[in-house]
PDB file of C-alpha atoms and ligand atoms in Angstrom:
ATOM      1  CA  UNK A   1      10.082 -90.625 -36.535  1.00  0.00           C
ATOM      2  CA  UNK A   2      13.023 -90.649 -38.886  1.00  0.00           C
ATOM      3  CA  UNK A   3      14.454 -88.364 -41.104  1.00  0.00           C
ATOM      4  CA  UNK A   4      15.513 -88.743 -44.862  1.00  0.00           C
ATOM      5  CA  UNK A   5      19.258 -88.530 -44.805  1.00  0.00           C
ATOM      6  CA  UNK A   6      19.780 -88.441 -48.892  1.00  0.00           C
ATOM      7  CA  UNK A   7      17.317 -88.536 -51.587  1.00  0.00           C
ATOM      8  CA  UNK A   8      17.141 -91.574 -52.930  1.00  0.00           C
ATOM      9  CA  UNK A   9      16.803 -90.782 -56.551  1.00  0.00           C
ATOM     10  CA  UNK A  10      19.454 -88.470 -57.242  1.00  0.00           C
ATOM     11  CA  UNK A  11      21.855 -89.116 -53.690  1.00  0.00           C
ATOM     12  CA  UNK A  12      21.730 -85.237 -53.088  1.00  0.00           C
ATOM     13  CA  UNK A  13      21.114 -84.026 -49.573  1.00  0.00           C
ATOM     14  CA  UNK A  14      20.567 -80.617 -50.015  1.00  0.00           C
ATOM     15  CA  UNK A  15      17.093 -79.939 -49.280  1.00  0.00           C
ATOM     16  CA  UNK A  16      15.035 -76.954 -49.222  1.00  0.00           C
ATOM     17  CA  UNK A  17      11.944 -76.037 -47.265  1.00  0.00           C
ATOM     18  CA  UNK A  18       8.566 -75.631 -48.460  1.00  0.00           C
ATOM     19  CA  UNK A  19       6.176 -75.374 -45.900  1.00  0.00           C
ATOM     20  CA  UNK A  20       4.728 -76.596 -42.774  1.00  0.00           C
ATOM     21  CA  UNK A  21       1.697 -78.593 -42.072  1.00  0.00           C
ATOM     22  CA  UNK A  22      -0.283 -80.280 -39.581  1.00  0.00           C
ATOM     23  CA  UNK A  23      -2.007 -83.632 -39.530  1.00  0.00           C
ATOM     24  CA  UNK A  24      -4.997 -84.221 -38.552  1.00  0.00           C
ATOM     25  CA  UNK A  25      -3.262 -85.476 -35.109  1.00  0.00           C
ATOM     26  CA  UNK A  26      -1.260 -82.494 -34.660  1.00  0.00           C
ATOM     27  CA  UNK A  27       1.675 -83.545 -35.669  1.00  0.00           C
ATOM     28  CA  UNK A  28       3.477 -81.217 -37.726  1.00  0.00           C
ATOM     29  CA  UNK A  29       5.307 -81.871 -40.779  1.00  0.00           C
ATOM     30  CA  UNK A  30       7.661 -80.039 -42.649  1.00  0.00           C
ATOM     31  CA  UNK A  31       7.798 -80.713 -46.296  1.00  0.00           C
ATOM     32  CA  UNK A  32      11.090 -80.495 -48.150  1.00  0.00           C
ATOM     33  CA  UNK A  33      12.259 -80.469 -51.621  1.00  0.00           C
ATOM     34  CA  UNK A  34      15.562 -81.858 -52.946  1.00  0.00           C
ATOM     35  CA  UNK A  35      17.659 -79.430 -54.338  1.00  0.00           C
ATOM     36  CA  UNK A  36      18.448 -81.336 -56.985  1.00  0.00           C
ATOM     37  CA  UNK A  37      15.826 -83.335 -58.558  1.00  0.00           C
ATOM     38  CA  UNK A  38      12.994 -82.103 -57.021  1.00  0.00           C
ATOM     39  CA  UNK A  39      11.692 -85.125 -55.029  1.00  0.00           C
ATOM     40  CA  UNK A  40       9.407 -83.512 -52.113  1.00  0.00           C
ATOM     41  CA  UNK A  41       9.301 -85.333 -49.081  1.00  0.00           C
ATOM     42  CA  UNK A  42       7.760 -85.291 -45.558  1.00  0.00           C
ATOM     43  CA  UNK A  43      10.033 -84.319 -42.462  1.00  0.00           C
ATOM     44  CA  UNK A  44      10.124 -86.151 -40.326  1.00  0.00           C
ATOM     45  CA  UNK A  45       8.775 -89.151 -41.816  1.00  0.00           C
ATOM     46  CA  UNK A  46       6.116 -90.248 -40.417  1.00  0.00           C
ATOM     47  CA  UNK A  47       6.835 -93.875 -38.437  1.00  0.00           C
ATOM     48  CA  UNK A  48       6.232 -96.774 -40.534  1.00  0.00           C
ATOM     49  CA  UNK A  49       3.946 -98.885 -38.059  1.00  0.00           C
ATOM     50  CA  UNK A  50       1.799 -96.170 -37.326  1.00  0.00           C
ATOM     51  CA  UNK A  51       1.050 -96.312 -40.766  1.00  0.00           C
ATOM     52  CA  UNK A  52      -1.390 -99.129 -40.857  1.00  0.00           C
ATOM     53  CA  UNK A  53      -3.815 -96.902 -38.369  1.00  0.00           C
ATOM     54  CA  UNK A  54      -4.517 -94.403 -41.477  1.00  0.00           C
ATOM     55  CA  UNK A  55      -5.903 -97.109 -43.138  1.00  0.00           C
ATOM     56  CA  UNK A  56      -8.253 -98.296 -40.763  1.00  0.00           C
ATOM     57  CA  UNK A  57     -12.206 -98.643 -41.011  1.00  0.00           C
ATOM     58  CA  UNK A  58     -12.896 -94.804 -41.225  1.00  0.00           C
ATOM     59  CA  UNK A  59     -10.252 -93.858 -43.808  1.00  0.00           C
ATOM     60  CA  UNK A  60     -12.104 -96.132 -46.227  1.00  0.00           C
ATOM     61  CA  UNK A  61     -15.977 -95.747 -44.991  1.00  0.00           C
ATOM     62  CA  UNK A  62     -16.139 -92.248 -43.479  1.00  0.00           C
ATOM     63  CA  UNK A  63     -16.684 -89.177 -45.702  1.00  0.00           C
ATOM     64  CA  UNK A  64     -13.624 -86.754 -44.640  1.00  0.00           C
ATOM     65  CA  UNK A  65     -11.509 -84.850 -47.267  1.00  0.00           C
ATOM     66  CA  UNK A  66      -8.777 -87.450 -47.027  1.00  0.00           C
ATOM     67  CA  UNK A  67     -10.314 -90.968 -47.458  1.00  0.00           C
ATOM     68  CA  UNK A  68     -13.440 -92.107 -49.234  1.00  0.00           C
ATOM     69  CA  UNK A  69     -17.182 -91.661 -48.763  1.00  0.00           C
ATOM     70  CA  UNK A  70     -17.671 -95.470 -49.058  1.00  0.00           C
ATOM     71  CA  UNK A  71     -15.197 -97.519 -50.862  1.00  0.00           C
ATOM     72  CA  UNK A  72     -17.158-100.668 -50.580  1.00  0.00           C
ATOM     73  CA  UNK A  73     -20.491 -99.078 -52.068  1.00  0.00           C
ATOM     74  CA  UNK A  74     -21.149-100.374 -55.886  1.00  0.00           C
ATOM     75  CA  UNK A  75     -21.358 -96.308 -57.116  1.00  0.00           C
ATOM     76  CA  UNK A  76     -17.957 -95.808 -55.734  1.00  0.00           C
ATOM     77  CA  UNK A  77     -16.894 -99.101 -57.214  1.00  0.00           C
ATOM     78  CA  UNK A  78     -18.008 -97.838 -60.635  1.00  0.00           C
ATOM     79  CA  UNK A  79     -16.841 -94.722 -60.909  1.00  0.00           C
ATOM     80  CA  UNK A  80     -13.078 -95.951 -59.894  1.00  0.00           C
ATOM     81  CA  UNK A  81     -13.616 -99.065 -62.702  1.00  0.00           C
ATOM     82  CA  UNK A  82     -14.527 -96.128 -65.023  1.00  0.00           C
ATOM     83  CA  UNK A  83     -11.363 -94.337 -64.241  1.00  0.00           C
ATOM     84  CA  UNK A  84      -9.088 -97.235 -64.348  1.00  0.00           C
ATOM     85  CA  UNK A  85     -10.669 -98.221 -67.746  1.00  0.00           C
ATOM     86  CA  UNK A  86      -9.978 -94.562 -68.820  1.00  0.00           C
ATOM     87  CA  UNK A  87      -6.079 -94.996 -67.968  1.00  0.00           C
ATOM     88  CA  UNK A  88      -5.841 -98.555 -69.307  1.00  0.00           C
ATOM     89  CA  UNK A  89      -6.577 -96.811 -72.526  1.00  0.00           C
ATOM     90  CA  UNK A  90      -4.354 -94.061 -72.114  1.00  0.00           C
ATOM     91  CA  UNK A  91      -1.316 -95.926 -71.491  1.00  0.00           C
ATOM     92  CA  UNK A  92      -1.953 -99.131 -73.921  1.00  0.00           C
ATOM     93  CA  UNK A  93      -2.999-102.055 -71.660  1.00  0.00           C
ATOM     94  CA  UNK A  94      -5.118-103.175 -73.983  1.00  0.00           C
ATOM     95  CA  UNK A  95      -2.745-103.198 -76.794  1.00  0.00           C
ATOM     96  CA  UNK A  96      -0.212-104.757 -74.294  1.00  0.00           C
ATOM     97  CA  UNK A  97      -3.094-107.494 -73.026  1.00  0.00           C
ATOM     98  CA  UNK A  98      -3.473-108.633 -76.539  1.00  0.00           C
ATOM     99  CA  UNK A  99       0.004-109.520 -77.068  1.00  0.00           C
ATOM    100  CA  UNK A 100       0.303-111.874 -73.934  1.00  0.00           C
ATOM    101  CA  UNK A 101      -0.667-115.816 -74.165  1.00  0.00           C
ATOM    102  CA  UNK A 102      -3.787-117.350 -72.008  1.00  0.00           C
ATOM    103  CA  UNK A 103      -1.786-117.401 -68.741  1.00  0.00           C
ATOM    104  CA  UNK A 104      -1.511-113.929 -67.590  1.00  0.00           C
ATOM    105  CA  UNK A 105      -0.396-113.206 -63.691  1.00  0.00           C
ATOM    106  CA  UNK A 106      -0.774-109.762 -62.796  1.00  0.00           C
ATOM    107  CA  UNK A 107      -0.278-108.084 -58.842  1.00  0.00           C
ATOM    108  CA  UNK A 108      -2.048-104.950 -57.617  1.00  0.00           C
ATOM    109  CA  UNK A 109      -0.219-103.441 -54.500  1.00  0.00           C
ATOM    110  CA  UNK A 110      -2.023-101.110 -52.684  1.00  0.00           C
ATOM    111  CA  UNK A 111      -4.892-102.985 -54.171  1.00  0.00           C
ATOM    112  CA  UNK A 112      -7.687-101.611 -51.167  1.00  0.00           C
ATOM    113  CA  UNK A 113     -10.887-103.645 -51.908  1.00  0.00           C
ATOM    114  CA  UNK A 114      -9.776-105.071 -54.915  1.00  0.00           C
ATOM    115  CA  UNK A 115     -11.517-103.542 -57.361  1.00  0.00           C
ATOM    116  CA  UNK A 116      -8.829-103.352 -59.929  1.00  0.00           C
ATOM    117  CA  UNK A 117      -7.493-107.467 -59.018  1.00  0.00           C
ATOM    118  CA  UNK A 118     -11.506-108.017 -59.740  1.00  0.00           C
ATOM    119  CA  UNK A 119     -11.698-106.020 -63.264  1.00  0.00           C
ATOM    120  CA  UNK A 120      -8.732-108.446 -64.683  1.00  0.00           C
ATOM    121  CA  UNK A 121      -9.766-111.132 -62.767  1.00  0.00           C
ATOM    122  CA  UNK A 122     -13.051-110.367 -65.338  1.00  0.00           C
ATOM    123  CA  UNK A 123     -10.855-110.654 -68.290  1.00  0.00           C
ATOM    124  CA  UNK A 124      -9.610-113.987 -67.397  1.00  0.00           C
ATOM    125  CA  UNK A 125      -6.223-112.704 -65.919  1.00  0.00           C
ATOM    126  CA  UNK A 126      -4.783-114.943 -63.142  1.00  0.00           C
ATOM    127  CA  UNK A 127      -4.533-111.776 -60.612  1.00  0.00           C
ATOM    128  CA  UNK A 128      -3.228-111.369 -57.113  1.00  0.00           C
ATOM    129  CA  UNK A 129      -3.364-108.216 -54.864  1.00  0.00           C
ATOM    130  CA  UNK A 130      -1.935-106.682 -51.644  1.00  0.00           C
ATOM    131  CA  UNK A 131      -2.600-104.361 -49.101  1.00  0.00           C
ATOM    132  CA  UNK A 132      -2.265-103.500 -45.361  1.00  0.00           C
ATOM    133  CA  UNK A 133      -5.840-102.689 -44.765  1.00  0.00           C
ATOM    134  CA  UNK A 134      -7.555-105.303 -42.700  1.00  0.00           C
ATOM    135  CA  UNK A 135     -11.268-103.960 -43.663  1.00  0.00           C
ATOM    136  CA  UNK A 136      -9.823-103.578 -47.571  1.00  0.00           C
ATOM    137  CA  UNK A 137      -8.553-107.248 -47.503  1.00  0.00           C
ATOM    138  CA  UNK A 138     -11.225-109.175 -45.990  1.00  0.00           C
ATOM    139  CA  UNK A 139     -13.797-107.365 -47.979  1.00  0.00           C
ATOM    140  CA  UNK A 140     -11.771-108.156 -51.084  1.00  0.00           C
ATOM    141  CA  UNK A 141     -11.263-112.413 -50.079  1.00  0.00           C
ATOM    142  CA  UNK A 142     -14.907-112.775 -48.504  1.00  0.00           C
ATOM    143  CA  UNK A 143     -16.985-110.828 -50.166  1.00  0.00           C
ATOM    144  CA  UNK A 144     -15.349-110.528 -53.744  1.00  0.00           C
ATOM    145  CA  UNK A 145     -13.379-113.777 -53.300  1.00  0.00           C
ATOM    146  CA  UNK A 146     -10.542-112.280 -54.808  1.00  0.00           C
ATOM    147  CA  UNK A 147      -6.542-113.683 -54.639  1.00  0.00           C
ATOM    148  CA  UNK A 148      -5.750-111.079 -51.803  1.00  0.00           C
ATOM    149  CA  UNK A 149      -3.742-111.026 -49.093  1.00  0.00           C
ATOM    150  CA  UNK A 150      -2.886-108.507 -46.365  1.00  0.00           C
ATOM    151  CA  UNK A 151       1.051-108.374 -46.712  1.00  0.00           C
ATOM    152  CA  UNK A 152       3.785-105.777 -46.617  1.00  0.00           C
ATOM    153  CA  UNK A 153       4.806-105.826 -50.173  1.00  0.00           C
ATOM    154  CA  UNK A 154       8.960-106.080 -49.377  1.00  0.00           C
ATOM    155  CA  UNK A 155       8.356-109.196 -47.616  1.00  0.00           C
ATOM    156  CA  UNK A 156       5.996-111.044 -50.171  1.00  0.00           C
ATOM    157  CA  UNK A 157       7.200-113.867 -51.974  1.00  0.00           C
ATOM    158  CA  UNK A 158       5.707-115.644 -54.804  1.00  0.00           C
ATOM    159  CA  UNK A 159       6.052-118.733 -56.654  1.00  0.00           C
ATOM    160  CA  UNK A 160       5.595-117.215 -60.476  1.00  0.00           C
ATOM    161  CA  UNK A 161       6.806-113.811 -62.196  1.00  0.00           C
ATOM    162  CA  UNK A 162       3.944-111.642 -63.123  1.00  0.00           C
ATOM    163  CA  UNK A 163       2.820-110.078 -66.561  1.00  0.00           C
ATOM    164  CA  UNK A 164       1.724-106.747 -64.892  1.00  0.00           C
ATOM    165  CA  UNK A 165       2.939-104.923 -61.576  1.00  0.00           C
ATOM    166  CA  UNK A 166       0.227-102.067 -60.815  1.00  0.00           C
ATOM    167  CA  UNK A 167       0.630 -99.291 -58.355  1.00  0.00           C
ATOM    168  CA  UNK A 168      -2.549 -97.253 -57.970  1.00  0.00           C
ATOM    169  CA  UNK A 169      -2.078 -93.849 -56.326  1.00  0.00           C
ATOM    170  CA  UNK A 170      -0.290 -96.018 -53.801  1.00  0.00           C
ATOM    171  CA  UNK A 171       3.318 -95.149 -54.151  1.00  0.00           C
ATOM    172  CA  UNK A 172       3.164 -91.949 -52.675  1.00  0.00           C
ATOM    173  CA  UNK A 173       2.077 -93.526 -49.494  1.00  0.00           C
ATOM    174  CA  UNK A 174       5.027 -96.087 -49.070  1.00  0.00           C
ATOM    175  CA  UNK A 175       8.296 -95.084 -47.345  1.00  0.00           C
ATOM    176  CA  UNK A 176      11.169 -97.189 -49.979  1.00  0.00           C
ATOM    177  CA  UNK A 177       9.567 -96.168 -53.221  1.00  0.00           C
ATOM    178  CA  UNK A 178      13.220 -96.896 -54.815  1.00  0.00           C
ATOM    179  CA  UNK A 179      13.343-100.935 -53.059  1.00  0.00           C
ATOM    180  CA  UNK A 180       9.651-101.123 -54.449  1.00  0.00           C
ATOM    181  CA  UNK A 181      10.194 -99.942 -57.931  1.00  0.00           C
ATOM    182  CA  UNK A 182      13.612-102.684 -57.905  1.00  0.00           C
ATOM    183  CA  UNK A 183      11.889-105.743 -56.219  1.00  0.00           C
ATOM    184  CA  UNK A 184       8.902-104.973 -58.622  1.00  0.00           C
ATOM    185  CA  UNK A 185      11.748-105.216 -61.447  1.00  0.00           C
ATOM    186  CA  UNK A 186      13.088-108.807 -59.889  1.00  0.00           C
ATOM    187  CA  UNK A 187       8.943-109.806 -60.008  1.00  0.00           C
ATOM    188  CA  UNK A 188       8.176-109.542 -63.593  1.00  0.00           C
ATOM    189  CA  UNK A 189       8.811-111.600 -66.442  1.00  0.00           C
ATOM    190  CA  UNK A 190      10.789-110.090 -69.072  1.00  0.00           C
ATOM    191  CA  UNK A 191       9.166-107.875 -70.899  1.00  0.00           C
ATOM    192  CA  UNK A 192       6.458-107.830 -68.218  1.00  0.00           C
ATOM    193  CA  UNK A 193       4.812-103.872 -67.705  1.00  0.00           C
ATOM    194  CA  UNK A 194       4.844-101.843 -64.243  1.00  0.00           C
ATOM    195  CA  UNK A 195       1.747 -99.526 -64.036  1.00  0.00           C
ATOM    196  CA  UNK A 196       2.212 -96.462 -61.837  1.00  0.00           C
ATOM    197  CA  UNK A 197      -0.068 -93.492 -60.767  1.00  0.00           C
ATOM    198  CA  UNK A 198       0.969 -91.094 -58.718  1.00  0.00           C
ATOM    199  CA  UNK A 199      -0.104 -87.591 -57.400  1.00  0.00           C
ATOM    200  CA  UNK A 200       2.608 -84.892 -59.802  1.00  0.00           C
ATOM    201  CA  UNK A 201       4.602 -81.856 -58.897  1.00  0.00           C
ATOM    202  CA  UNK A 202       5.899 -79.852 -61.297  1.00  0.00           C
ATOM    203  CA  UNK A 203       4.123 -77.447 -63.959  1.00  0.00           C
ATOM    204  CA  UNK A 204       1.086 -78.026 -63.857  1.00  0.00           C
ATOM    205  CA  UNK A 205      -2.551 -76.793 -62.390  1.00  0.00           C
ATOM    206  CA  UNK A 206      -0.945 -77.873 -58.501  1.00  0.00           C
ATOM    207  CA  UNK A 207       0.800 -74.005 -59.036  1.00  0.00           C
ATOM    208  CA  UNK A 208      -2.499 -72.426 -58.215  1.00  0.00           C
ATOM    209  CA  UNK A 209      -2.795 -74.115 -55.316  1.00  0.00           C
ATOM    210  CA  UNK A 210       0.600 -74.404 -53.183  1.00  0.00           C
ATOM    211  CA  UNK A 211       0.297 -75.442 -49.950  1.00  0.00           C
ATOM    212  CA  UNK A 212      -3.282 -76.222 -50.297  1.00  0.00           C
ATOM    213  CA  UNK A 213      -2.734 -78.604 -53.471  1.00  0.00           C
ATOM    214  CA  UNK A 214      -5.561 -81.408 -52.696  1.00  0.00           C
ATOM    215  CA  UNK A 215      -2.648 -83.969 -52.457  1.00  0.00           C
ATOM    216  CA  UNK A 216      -0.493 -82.588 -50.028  1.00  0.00           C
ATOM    217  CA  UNK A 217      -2.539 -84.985 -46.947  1.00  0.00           C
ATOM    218  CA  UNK A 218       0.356 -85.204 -44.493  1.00  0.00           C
ATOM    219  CA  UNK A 219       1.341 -87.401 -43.384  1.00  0.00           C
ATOM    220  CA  UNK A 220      -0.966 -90.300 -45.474  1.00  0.00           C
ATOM    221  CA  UNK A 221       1.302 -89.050 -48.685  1.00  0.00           C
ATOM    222  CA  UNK A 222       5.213 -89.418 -48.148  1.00  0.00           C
ATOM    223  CA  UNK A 223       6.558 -89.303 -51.177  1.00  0.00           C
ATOM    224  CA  UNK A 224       5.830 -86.519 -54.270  1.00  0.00           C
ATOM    225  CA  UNK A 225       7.160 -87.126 -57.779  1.00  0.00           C
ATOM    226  CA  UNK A 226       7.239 -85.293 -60.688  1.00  0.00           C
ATOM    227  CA  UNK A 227       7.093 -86.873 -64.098  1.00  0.00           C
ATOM    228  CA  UNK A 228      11.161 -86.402 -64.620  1.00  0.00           C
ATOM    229  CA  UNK A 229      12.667 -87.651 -61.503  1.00  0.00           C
ATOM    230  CA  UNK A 230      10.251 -91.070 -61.501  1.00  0.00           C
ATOM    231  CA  UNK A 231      11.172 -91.756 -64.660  1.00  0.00           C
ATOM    232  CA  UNK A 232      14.888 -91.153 -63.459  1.00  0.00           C
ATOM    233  CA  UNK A 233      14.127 -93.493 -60.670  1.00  0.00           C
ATOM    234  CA  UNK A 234      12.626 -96.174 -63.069  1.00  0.00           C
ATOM    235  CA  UNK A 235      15.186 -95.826 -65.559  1.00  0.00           C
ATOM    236  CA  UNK A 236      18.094 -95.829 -62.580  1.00  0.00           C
ATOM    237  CA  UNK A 237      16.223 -99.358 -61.562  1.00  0.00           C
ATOM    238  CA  UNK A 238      16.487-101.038 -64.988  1.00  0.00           C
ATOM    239  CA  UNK A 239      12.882 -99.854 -66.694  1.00  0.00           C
ATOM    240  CA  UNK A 240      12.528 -98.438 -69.819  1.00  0.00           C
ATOM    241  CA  UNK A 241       9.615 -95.925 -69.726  1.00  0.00           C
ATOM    242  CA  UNK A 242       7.254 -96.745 -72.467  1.00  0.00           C
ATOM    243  CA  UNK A 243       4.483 -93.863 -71.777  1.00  0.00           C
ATOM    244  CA  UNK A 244       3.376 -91.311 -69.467  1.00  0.00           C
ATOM    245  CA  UNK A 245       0.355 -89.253 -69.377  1.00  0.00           C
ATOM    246  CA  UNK A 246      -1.304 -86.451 -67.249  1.00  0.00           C
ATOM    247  CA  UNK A 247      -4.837 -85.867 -66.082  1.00  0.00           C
ATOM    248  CA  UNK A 248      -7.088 -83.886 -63.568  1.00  0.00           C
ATOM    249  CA  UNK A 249      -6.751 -80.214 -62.404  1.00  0.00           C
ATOM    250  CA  UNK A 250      -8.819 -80.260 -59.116  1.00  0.00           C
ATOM    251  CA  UNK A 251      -8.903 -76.592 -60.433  1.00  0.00           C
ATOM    252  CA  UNK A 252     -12.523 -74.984 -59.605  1.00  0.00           C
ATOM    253  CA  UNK A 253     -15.462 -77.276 -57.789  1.00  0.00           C
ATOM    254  CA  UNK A 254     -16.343 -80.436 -59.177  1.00  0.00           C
ATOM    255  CA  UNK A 255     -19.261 -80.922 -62.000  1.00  0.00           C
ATOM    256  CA  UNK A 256     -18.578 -77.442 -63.262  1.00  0.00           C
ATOM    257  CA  UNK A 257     -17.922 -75.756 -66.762  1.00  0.00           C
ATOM    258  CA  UNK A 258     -14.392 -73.954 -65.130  1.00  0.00           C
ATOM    259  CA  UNK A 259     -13.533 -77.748 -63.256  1.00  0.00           C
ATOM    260  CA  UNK A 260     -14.398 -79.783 -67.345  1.00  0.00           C
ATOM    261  CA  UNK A 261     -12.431 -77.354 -69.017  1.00  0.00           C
ATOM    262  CA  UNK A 262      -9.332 -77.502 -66.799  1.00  0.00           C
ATOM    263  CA  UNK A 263      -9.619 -81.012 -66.858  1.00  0.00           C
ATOM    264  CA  UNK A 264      -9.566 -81.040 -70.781  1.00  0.00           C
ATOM    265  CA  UNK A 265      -6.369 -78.890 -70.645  1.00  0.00           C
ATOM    266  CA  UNK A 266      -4.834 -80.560 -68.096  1.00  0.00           C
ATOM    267  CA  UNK A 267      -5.238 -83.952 -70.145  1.00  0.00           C
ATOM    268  CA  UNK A 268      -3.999 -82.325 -73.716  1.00  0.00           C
ATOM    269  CA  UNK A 269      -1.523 -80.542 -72.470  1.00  0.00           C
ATOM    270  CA  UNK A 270       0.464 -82.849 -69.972  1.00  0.00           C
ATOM    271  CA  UNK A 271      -0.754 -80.467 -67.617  1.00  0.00           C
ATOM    272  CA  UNK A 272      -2.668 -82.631 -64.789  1.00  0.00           C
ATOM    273  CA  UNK A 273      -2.010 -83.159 -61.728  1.00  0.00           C
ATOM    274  CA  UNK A 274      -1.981 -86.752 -61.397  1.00  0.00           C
ATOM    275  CA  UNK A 275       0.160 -89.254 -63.680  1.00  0.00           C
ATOM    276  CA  UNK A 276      -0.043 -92.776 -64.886  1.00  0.00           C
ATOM    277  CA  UNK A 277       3.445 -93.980 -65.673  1.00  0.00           C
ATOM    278  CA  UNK A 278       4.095 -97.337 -68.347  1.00  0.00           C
ATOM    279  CA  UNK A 279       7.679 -98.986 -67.373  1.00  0.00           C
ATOM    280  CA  UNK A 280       8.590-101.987 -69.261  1.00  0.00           C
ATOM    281  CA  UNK A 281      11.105-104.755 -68.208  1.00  0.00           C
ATOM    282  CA  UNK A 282      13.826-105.340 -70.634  1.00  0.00           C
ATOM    283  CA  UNK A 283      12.835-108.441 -72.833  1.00  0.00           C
ATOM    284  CA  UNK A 284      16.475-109.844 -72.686  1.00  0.00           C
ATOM    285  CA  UNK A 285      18.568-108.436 -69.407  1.00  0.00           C
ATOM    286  CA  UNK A 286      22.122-108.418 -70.568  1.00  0.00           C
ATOM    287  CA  UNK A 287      25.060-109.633 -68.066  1.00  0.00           C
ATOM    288  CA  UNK A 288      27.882-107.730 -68.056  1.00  0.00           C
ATOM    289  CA  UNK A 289      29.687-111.442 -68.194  1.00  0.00           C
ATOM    290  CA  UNK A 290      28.170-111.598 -71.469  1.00  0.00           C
ATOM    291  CA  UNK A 291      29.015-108.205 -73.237  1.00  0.00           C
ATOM    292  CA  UNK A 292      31.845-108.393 -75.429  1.00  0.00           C
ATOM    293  CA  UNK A 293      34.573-106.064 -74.850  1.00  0.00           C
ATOM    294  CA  UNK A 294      36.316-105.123 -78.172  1.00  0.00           C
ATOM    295  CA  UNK A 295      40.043-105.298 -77.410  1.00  0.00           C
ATOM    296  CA  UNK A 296      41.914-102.467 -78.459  1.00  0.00           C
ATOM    297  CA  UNK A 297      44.836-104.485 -80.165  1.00  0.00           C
ATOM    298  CA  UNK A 298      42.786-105.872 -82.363  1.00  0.00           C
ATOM    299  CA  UNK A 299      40.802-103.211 -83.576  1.00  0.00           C
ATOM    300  CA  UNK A 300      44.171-101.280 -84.213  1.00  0.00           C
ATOM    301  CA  UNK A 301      45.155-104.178 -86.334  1.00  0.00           C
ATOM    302  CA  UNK A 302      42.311-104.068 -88.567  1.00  0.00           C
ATOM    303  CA  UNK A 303      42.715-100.265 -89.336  1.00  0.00           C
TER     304      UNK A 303
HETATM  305 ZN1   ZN B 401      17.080 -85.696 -55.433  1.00  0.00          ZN
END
């Protein structure tokens, strides 16, 4: 177990104390919140190899309030493919797609079964994915026959830049969100798009809930943005954040009037829970070698 000795968005490391929880395990974990930009984090953190055992069979094919029902069944397949098709809207991937020439390379990490790798692989996009899950991965190569390997994503290497980096509700759950976010910068093309979603502090319908938010599963989630200090992270990294929207409440049960209207206000209002974040690579990245420094002479002389 380690602990976080700075925050790595902002460098502070004052941290305050939120609240204490248990995982399922009985480990307890102590979530903190910088001081000054708000990042919330687990403490300790919970051991990086341990984390591939969250991800095992049962997190993806045993109903529990922290995994999924069935991952690999076709309803469950749809519904995510509905909600993906919902935020490609949102955030302009379609606008983006049309741009782009025939060739288009895109990489899912965190991809699980693949069902997002699949969708573009549909459109005719050259797409690759990643992911620590044995079950996710083999179900994704054999059964879908998808480009995806089971890899640690700060170790992959590839042979081409990509048109589209995507992180599904996945970068919550890695422990160097900051070394992602930079080698996913050094893996696009110029111009290429990074697609995050990610759990969201802040104001929003989370206020109701506190400790019992529906997000805070210790120790699966790490990592808790809100919508100001990620896009401090991406811009600190060399993005330029095109768009960001908000959805989801988890406010009231599920299928009911109170649960459809919080969602609506949630969505209007930039008042969800949840966030899907458009970062764009700079189209031209400018060396310092090659910005011209005016010389102060000079500019005297022409006065
Ligand atoms: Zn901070």
């Amino acid at each position: 177990m380690q602990n976080l000795s700075h925050c790595f968005i902002c460098g502070s490391k004052s941290f305050r104390e939120l609240f204490q929880k248990s995982s399922p395990a009985g480990f307890s974990f102590t979530l903190k919140k910088c001081r000054s930009c708000s990042l919330e984090f687990l403490d300790p953190l919970p051991d990086e190899d341990d984390i591939a055992k969250y991800y095992g069979q049962e997190y993806f094919s045993k109903r529990t309030d922290r995994g999924y029902d069935d991952y690999f069944s076709s309803q469950l397949r749809r519904e995510i493919e509905r909600v993906i098709k919902l935020n490609l809207g949102d955030i302009g991937f379609f606008k983006y797609e049309k741009k782009l020439g025939p060739v288009k390379r895109s990489l899912d990490i965190g991809c699980a079964a693949g069902y997002f790798v699949n969708y573009l692989k549909e459109r005719q996009w050259d797409s690759y994915g990643i992911d620590i899950s044995a079950e996710c991965v083999n179900f994704a190569k054999n059964t879908l026959k998808l480009n995806v390997e089971r890899e640690n994503y700060l170790k992959a290497q590839f042979n081409a830049k990509f048109d589209l980096i995507t992180l599904w509700a996945t970068i919550e759950h890695l422990h160097h969100p900051d070394l992602i976010i930079e080698k996913a910068l050094h893996d696009l093309k110029p111009g290429g798009c990074l697609y995050i979603s990610t759990c969201r502090t802040g104001f929003n319908f989370k206020i109701f809930q506190r400790a019992k938010w529906r997000y805070y599963n210790f120790p699966e989630h790490i990592f808790y943005f809100s919508s100001t200090n990620m896009t401090r992270l991406l811009e600190e990294k060399g993005f330029t954040v095109k768009k960001i929207f908000t959805y989801g409440s988890g406010f009231g049960n599920a299928g009911t009037m109170l649960r459809t209207c919080a969602d609506f206000i949630a969505r209007q209002f930039f008042m969800g829970d949840m966030m899907v974040i458009a970062a764009q690579k700079e189209l031209q990245e400018i060396r310092e070698s090659e910005c011209i420094q005016p010389d102060p002479l000079k500019s005297y002389a022409l006065q």
